[in-house]
Tab-separated table of C-alpha atoms in Angstrom:
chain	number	residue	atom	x	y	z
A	1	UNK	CA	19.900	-35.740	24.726
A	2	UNK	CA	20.206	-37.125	27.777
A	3	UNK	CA	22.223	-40.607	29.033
A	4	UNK	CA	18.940	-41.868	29.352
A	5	UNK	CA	17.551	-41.317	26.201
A	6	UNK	CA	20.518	-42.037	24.005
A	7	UNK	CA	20.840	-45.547	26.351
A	8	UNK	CA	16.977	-46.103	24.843
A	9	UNK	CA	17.750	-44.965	21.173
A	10	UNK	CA	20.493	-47.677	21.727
A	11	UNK	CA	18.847	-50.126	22.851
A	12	UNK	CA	15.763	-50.384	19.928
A	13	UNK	CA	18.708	-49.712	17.383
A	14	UNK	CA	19.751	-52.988	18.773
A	15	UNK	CA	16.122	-54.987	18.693
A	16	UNK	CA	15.478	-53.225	15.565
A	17	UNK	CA	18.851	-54.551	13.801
A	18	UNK	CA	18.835	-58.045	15.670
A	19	UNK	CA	17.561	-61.138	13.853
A	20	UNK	CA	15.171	-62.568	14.686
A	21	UNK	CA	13.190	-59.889	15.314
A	22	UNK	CA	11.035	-59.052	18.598
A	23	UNK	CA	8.319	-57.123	17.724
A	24	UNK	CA	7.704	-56.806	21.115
A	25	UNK	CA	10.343	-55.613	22.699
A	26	UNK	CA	10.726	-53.063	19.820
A	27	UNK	CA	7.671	-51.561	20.631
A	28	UNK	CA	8.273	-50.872	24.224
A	29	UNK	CA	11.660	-49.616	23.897
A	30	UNK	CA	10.686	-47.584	21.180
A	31	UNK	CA	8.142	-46.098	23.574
A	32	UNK	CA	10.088	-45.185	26.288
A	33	UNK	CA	12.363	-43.427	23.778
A	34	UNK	CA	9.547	-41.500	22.701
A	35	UNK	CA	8.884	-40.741	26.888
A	36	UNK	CA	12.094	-39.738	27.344
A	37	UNK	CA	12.118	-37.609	24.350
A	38	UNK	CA	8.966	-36.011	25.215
A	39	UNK	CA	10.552	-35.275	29.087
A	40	UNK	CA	13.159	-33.914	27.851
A	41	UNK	CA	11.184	-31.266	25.160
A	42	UNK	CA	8.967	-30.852	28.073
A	43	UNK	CA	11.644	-29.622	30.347
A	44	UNK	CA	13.378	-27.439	27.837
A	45	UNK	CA	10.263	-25.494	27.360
A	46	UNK	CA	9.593	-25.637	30.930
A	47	UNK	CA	13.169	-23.876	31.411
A	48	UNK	CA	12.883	-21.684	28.923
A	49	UNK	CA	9.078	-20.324	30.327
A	50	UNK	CA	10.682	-20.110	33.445
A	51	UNK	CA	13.500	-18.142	32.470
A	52	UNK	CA	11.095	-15.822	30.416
A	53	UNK	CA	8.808	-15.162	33.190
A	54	UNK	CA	11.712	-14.507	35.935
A	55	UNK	CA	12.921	-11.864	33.069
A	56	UNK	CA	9.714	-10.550	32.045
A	57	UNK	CA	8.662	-10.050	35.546
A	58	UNK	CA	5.007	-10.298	36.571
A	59	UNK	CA	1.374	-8.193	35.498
A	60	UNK	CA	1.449	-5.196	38.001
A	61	UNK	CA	-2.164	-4.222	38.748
A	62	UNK	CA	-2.241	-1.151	39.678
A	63	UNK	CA	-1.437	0.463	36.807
A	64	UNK	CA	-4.942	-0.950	36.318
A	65	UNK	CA	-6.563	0.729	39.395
A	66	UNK	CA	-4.761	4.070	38.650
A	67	UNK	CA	-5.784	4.077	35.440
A	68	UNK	CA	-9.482	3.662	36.146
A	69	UNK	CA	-9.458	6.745	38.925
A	70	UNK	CA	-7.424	8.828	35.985
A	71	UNK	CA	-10.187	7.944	33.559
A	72	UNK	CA	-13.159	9.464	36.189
A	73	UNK	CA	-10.832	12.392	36.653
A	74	UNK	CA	-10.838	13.092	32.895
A	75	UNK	CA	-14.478	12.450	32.308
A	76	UNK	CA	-15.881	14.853	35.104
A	77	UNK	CA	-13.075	17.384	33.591
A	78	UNK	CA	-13.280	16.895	29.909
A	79	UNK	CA	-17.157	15.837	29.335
A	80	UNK	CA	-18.381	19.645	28.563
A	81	UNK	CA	-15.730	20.098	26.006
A	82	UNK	CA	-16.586	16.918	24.302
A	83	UNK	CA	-20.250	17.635	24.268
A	84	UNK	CA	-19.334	20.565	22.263
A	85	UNK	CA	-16.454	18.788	20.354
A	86	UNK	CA	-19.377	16.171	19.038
A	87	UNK	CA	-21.792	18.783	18.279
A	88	UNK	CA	-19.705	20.986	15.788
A	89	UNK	CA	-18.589	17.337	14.079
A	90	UNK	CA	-21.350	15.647	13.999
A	91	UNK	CA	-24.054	17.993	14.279
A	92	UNK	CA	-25.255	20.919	11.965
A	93	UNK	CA	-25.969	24.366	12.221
A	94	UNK	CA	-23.844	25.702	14.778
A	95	UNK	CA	-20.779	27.391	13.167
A	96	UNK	CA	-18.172	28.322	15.602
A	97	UNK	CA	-17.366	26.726	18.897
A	98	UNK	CA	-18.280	29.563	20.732
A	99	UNK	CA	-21.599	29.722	18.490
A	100	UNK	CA	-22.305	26.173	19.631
A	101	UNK	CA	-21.022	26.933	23.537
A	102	UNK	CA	-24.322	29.600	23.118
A	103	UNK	CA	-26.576	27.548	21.689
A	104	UNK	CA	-26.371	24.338	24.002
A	105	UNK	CA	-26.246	26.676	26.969
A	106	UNK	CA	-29.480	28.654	25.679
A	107	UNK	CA	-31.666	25.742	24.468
A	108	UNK	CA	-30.240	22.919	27.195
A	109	UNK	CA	-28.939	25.077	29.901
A	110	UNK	CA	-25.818	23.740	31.783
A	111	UNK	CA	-26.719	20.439	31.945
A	112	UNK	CA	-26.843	20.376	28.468
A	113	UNK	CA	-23.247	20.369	28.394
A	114	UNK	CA	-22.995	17.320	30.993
A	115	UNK	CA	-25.633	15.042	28.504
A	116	UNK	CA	-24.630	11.643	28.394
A	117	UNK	CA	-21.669	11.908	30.972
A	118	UNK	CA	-23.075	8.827	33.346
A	119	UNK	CA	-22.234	6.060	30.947
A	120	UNK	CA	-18.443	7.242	29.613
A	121	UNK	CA	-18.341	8.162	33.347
A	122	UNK	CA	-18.897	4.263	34.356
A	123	UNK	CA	-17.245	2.895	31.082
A	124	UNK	CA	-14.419	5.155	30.032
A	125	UNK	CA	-13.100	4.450	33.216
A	126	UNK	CA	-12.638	0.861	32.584
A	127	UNK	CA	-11.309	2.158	29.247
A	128	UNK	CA	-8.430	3.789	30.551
A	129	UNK	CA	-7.881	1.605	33.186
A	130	UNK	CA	-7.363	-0.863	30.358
A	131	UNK	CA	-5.268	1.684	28.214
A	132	UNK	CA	-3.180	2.822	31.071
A	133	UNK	CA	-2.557	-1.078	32.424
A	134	UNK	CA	-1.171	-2.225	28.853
A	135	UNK	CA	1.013	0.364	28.271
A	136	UNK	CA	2.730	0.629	31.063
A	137	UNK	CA	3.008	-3.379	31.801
A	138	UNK	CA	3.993	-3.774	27.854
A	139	UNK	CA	6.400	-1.094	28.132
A	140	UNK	CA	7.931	-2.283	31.101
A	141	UNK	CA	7.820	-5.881	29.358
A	142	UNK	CA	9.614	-4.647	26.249
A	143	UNK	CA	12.181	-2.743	27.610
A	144	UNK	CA	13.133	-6.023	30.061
A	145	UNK	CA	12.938	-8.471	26.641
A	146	UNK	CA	15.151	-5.892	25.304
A	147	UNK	CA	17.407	-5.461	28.121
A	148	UNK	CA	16.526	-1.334	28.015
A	149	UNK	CA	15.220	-1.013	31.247
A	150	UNK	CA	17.682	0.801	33.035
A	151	UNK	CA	17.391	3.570	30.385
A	152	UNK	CA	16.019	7.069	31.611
A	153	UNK	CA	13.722	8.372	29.860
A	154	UNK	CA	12.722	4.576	28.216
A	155	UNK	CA	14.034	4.296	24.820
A	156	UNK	CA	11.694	5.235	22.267
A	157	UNK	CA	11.384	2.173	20.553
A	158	UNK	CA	9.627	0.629	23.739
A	159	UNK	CA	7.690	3.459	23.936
A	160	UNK	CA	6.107	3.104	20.990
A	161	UNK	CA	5.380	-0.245	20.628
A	162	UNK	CA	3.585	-0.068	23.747
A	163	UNK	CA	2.029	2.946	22.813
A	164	UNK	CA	0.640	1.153	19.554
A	165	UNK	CA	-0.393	-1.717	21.303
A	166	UNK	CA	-2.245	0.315	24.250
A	167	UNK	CA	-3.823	2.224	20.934
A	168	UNK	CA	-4.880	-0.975	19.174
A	169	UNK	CA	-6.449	-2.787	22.575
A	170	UNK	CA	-8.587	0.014	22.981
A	171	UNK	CA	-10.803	-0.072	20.909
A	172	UNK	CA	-12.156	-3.335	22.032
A	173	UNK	CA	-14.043	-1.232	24.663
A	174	UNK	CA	-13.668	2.373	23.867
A	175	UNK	CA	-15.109	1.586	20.537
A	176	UNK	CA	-18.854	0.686	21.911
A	177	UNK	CA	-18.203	3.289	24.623
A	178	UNK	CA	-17.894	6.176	21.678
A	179	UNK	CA	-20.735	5.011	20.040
A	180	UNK	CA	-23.442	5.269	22.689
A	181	UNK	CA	-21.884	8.649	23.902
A	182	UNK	CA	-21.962	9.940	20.721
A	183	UNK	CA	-25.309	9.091	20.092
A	184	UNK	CA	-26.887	10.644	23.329
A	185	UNK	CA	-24.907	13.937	23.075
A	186	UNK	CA	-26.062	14.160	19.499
A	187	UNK	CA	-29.693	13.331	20.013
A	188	UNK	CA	-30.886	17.345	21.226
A	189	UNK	CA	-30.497	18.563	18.220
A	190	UNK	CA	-32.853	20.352	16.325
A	191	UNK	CA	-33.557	19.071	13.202
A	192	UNK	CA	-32.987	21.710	10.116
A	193	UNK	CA	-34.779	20.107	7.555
A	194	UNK	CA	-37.520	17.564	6.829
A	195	UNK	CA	-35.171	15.132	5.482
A	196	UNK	CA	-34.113	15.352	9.194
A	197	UNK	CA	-37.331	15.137	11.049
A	198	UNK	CA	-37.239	11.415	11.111
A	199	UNK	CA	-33.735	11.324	12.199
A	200	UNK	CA	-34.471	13.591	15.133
A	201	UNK	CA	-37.451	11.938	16.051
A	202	UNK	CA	-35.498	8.510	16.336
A	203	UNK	CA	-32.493	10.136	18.326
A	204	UNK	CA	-35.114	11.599	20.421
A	205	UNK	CA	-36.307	7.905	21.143
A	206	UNK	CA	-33.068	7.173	23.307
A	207	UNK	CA	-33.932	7.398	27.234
A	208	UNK	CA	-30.484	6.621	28.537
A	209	UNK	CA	-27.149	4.422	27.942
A	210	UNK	CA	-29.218	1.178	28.039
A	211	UNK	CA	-31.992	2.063	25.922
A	212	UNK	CA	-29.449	3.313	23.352
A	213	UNK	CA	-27.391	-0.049	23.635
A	214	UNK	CA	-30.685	-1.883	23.010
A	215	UNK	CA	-31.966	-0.080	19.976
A	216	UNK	CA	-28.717	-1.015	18.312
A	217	UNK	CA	-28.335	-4.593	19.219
A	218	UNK	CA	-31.471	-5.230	18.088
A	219	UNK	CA	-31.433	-3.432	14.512
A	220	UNK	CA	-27.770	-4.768	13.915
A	221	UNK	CA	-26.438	-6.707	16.440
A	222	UNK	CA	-22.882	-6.884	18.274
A	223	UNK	CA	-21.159	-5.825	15.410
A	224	UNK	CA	-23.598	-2.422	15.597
A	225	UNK	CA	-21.826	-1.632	18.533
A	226	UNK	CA	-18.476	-1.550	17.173
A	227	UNK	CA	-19.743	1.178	14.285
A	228	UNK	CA	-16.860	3.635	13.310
A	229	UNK	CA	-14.085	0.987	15.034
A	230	UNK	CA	-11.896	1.362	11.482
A	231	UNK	CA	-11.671	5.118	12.145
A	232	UNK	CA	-11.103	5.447	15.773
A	233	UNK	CA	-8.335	2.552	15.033
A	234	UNK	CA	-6.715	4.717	12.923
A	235	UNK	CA	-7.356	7.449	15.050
A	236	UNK	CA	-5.589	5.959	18.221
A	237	UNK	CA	-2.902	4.036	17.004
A	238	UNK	CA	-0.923	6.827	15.893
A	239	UNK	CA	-2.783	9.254	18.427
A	240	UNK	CA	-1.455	6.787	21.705
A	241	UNK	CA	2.075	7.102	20.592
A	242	UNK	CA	1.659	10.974	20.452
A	243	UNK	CA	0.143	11.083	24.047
A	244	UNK	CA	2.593	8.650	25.947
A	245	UNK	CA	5.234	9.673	23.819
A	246	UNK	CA	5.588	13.226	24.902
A	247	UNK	CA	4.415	12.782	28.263
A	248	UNK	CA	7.124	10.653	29.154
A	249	UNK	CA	10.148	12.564	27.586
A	250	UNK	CA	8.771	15.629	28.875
A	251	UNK	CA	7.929	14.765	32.459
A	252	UNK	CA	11.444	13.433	32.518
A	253	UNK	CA	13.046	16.987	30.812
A	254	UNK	CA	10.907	19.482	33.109
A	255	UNK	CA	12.646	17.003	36.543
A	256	UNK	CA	14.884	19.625	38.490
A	257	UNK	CA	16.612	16.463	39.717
A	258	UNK	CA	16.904	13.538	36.885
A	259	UNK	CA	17.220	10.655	40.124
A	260	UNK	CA	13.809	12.047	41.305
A	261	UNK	CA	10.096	11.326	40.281
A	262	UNK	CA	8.093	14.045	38.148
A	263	UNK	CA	7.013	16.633	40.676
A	264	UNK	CA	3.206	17.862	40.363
A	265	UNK	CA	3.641	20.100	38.023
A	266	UNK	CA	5.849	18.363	35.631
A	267	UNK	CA	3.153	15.693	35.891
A	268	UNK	CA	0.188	17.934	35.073
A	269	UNK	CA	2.016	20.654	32.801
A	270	UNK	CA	3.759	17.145	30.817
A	271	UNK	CA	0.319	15.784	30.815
A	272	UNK	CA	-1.742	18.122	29.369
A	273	UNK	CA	0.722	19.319	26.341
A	274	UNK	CA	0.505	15.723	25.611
A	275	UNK	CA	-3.131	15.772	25.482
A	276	UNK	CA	-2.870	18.791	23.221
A	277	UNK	CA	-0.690	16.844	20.802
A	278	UNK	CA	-2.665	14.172	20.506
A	279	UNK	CA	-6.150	15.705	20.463
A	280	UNK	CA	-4.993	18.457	17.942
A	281	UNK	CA	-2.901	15.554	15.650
A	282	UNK	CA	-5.965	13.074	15.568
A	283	UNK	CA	-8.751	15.696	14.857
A	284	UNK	CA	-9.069	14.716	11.200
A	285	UNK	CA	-9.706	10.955	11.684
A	286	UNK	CA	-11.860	11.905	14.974
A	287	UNK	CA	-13.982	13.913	13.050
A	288	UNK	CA	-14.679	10.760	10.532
A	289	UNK	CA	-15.330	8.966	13.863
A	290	UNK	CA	-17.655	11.453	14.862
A	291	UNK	CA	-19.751	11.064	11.523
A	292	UNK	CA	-19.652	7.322	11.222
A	293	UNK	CA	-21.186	6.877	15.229
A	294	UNK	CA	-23.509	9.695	14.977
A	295	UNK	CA	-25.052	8.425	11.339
A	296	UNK	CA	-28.392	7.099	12.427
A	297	UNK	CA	-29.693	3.475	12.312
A	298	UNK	CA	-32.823	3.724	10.195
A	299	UNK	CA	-30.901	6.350	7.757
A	300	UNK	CA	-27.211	5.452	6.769
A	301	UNK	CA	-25.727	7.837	5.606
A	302	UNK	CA	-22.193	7.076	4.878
A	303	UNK	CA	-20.906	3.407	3.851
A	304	UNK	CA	-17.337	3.158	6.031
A	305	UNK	CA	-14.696	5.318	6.815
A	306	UNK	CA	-13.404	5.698	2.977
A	307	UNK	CA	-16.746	6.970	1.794
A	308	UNK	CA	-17.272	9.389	4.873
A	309	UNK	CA	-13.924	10.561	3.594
A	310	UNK	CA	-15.192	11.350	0.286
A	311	UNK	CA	-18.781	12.384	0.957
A	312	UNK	CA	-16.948	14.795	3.822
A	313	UNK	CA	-14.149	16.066	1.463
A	314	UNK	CA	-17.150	16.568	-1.430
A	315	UNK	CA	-19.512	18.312	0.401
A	316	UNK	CA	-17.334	20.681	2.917
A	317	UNK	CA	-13.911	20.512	1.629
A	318	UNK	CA	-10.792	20.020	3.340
A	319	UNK	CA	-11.757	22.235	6.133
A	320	UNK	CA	-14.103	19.676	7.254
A	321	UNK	CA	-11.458	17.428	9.002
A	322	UNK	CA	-9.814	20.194	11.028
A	323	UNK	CA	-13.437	20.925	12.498
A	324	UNK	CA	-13.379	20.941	15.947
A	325	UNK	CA	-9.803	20.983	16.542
A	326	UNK	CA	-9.719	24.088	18.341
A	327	UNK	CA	-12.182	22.325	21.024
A	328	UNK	CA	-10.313	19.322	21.085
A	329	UNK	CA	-7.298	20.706	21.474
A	330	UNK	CA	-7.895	23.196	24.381
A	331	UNK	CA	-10.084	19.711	25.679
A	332	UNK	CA	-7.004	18.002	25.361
A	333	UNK	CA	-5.036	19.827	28.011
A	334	UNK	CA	-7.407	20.050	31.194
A	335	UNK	CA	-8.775	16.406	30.307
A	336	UNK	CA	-5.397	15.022	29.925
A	337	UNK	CA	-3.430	17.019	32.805
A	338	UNK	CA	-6.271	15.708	35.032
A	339	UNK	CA	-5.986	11.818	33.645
A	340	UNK	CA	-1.724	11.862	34.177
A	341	UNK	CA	-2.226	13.929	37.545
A	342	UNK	CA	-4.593	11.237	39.066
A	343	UNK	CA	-3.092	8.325	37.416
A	344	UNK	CA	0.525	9.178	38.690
A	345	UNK	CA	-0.422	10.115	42.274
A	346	UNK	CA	-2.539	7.240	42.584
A	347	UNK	CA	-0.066	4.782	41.400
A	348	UNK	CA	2.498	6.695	44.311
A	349	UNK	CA	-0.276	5.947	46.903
A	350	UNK	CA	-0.922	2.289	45.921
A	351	UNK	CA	2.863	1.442	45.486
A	352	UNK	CA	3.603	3.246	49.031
A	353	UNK	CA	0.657	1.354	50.451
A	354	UNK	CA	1.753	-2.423	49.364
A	355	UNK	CA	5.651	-1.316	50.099
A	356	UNK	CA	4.337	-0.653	53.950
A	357	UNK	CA	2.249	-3.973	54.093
């Protein structure tokens, strides 16, 4: 404590102990020890905030922006692939993937493989913006906490905490995203039984993004919107670590020059064997995703993510979770060298930008 505060514990020790006893004065000098006290806790903290913050360093935002312009990249890149991706899934009767690459383009022409795009095009954005802004501000945080920051390539252990963290906080938004992209890539297709009549006639019923939010919030709600959120948490936890993770120590192994940045191709050929990874590692749980979004509103079909699991594994076997992996991982690669291309040359741009102002 301070000279201060010990000469006020002192000095109601004293009243306290003396006879006859002042009440009064024991009172106020028993509440300026309790100021003093409370000054000095209030300063500690204050020091130890400020010391955090000055070694933490500060939110930088545009790892933000470049996120959201990598996001658009991958959507106008990736969206085909996906449409197809969902279909084999989610959907029935189509086989292969190039069976179902035939079928969309004969019954829905090319624009077929484009349905849906405007809303993951507006929102996934945002999503990776979000993604992309966590990581690398976590990752930075960590390795500062953790004095690691001078380390090239970033030790792994930051990586992947940020990586988890990036994988966890995504779902917040990509979650409702999913679901309404799901639903309006899904909603073309022809119905192969009568069981399924309804079902198509009530996909059919969705006009665009809003409609489709609508008809869910009002059957079940906000929590309706967040349909399948176990699975794709499971899905991108372990599937962020597996796309940052080799990125970063690959981007870093294909430098000519380990003092330099990434050159173009490092950054696209890094990013999209990422992408593969991650696409190709998190196909099973995606595929339980897939099911759990696309089941309809008026018709449930599965329970959660265990019973998909087991109504899945029942009914198809274990080939069922490897469906679409092909698609998703040759989706991966494009989608993802596109994302890490724009993200890192737009984060050059903006940081060359604010150095010259």
């Amino acid at each position: 404590m301070t000279e201060d505060t010990d000469s006020c514990a002192r000095r109601t020790h004293l009243f306290c102990t003396s006879k006859p006893l002042d009440w009064k004065k024991v009172n106020t000098h028993f509440e300026m020890l309790c100021s003093c006290l409370c000054k000095k806790t209030c300063n500690c903290i204050g020091e130890e905030i400020l010391v955090l913050k000055h070694k933490m360093g500060r939110v930088q935002i545009e790892d933000f922006v470049a996120g959201y312009l990598g996001g658009a990249a991958s959507v106008i890149v990736g969206h085909p692939l996906d449409t197809v991706k969902v279909r084999l899934q989610a959907g029935q009767g189509y086989g292969s993937a190039f069976n179902c690459i035939l079928t969309i383009y004969r019954n829905e022409s090319v624009a077929g493989f484009f349905k849906g795009m405007s809303f993951p095009l507006a929102t996934i954005a945002i999503y990776n913006s979000v993604v992309f802004g966590v990581f690398s501000n976590a990752q930075r945080f960590i390795s500062q906490y953790r004095n690691t920051s001078r380390r090239h390539p970033p030790d792994l252990i930051d990586v992947t905490f940020a990586s988890m963290l990036a994988g966890s906080v995504s779902v917040g938004i990509g979650g409702p995203v999913d679901l309404v992209k799901i639903k309006l890539q899904i909603q073309t297709q022809c119905a192969s039984s009568a069981e399924n009549a309804s079902i198509h006639h009530y996909q059919r019923t969705y006009k665009g993004p809003v409609h489709c939010v609508n008809c869910i919030l009002r059957k079940e709600g906000l929590l309706g919107m967040y349909r399948g959120a176990g699975a794709m948490l499971l899905r991108d936890i372990p599937g962020y670590c597996l796309y940052f993770i080799p990125y970063i120590y690959l981007s870093e192994w294909l430098k000519l020059d380990r003092h330099t940045t990434p050159s173009v191709l490092s950054v696209w050929l890094a990013g999209g064997i990422a992408g593969a990874i991650s696409w190709g590692t998190a196909t099973p749980m995606d595929v339980i995703k897939s099911r759990l979004q696309a089941d309809s509103l008026y018709n449930r079909k599965y329970r959660g993510v265990k019973d998909c699991i087991k109504q899945s594994y029942s009914n198809e076997g274990i080939q069922v979770f490897f469906r679409g992996i092909t698609v998703n991982a040759i989706r991966g690669f494009p989608m993802s060298a596109a994302m890490f291309l724009t993200y890192e040359l737009s984060l050059r741009a903006l940081k060359t930008s604010k150095e010259s102002n």
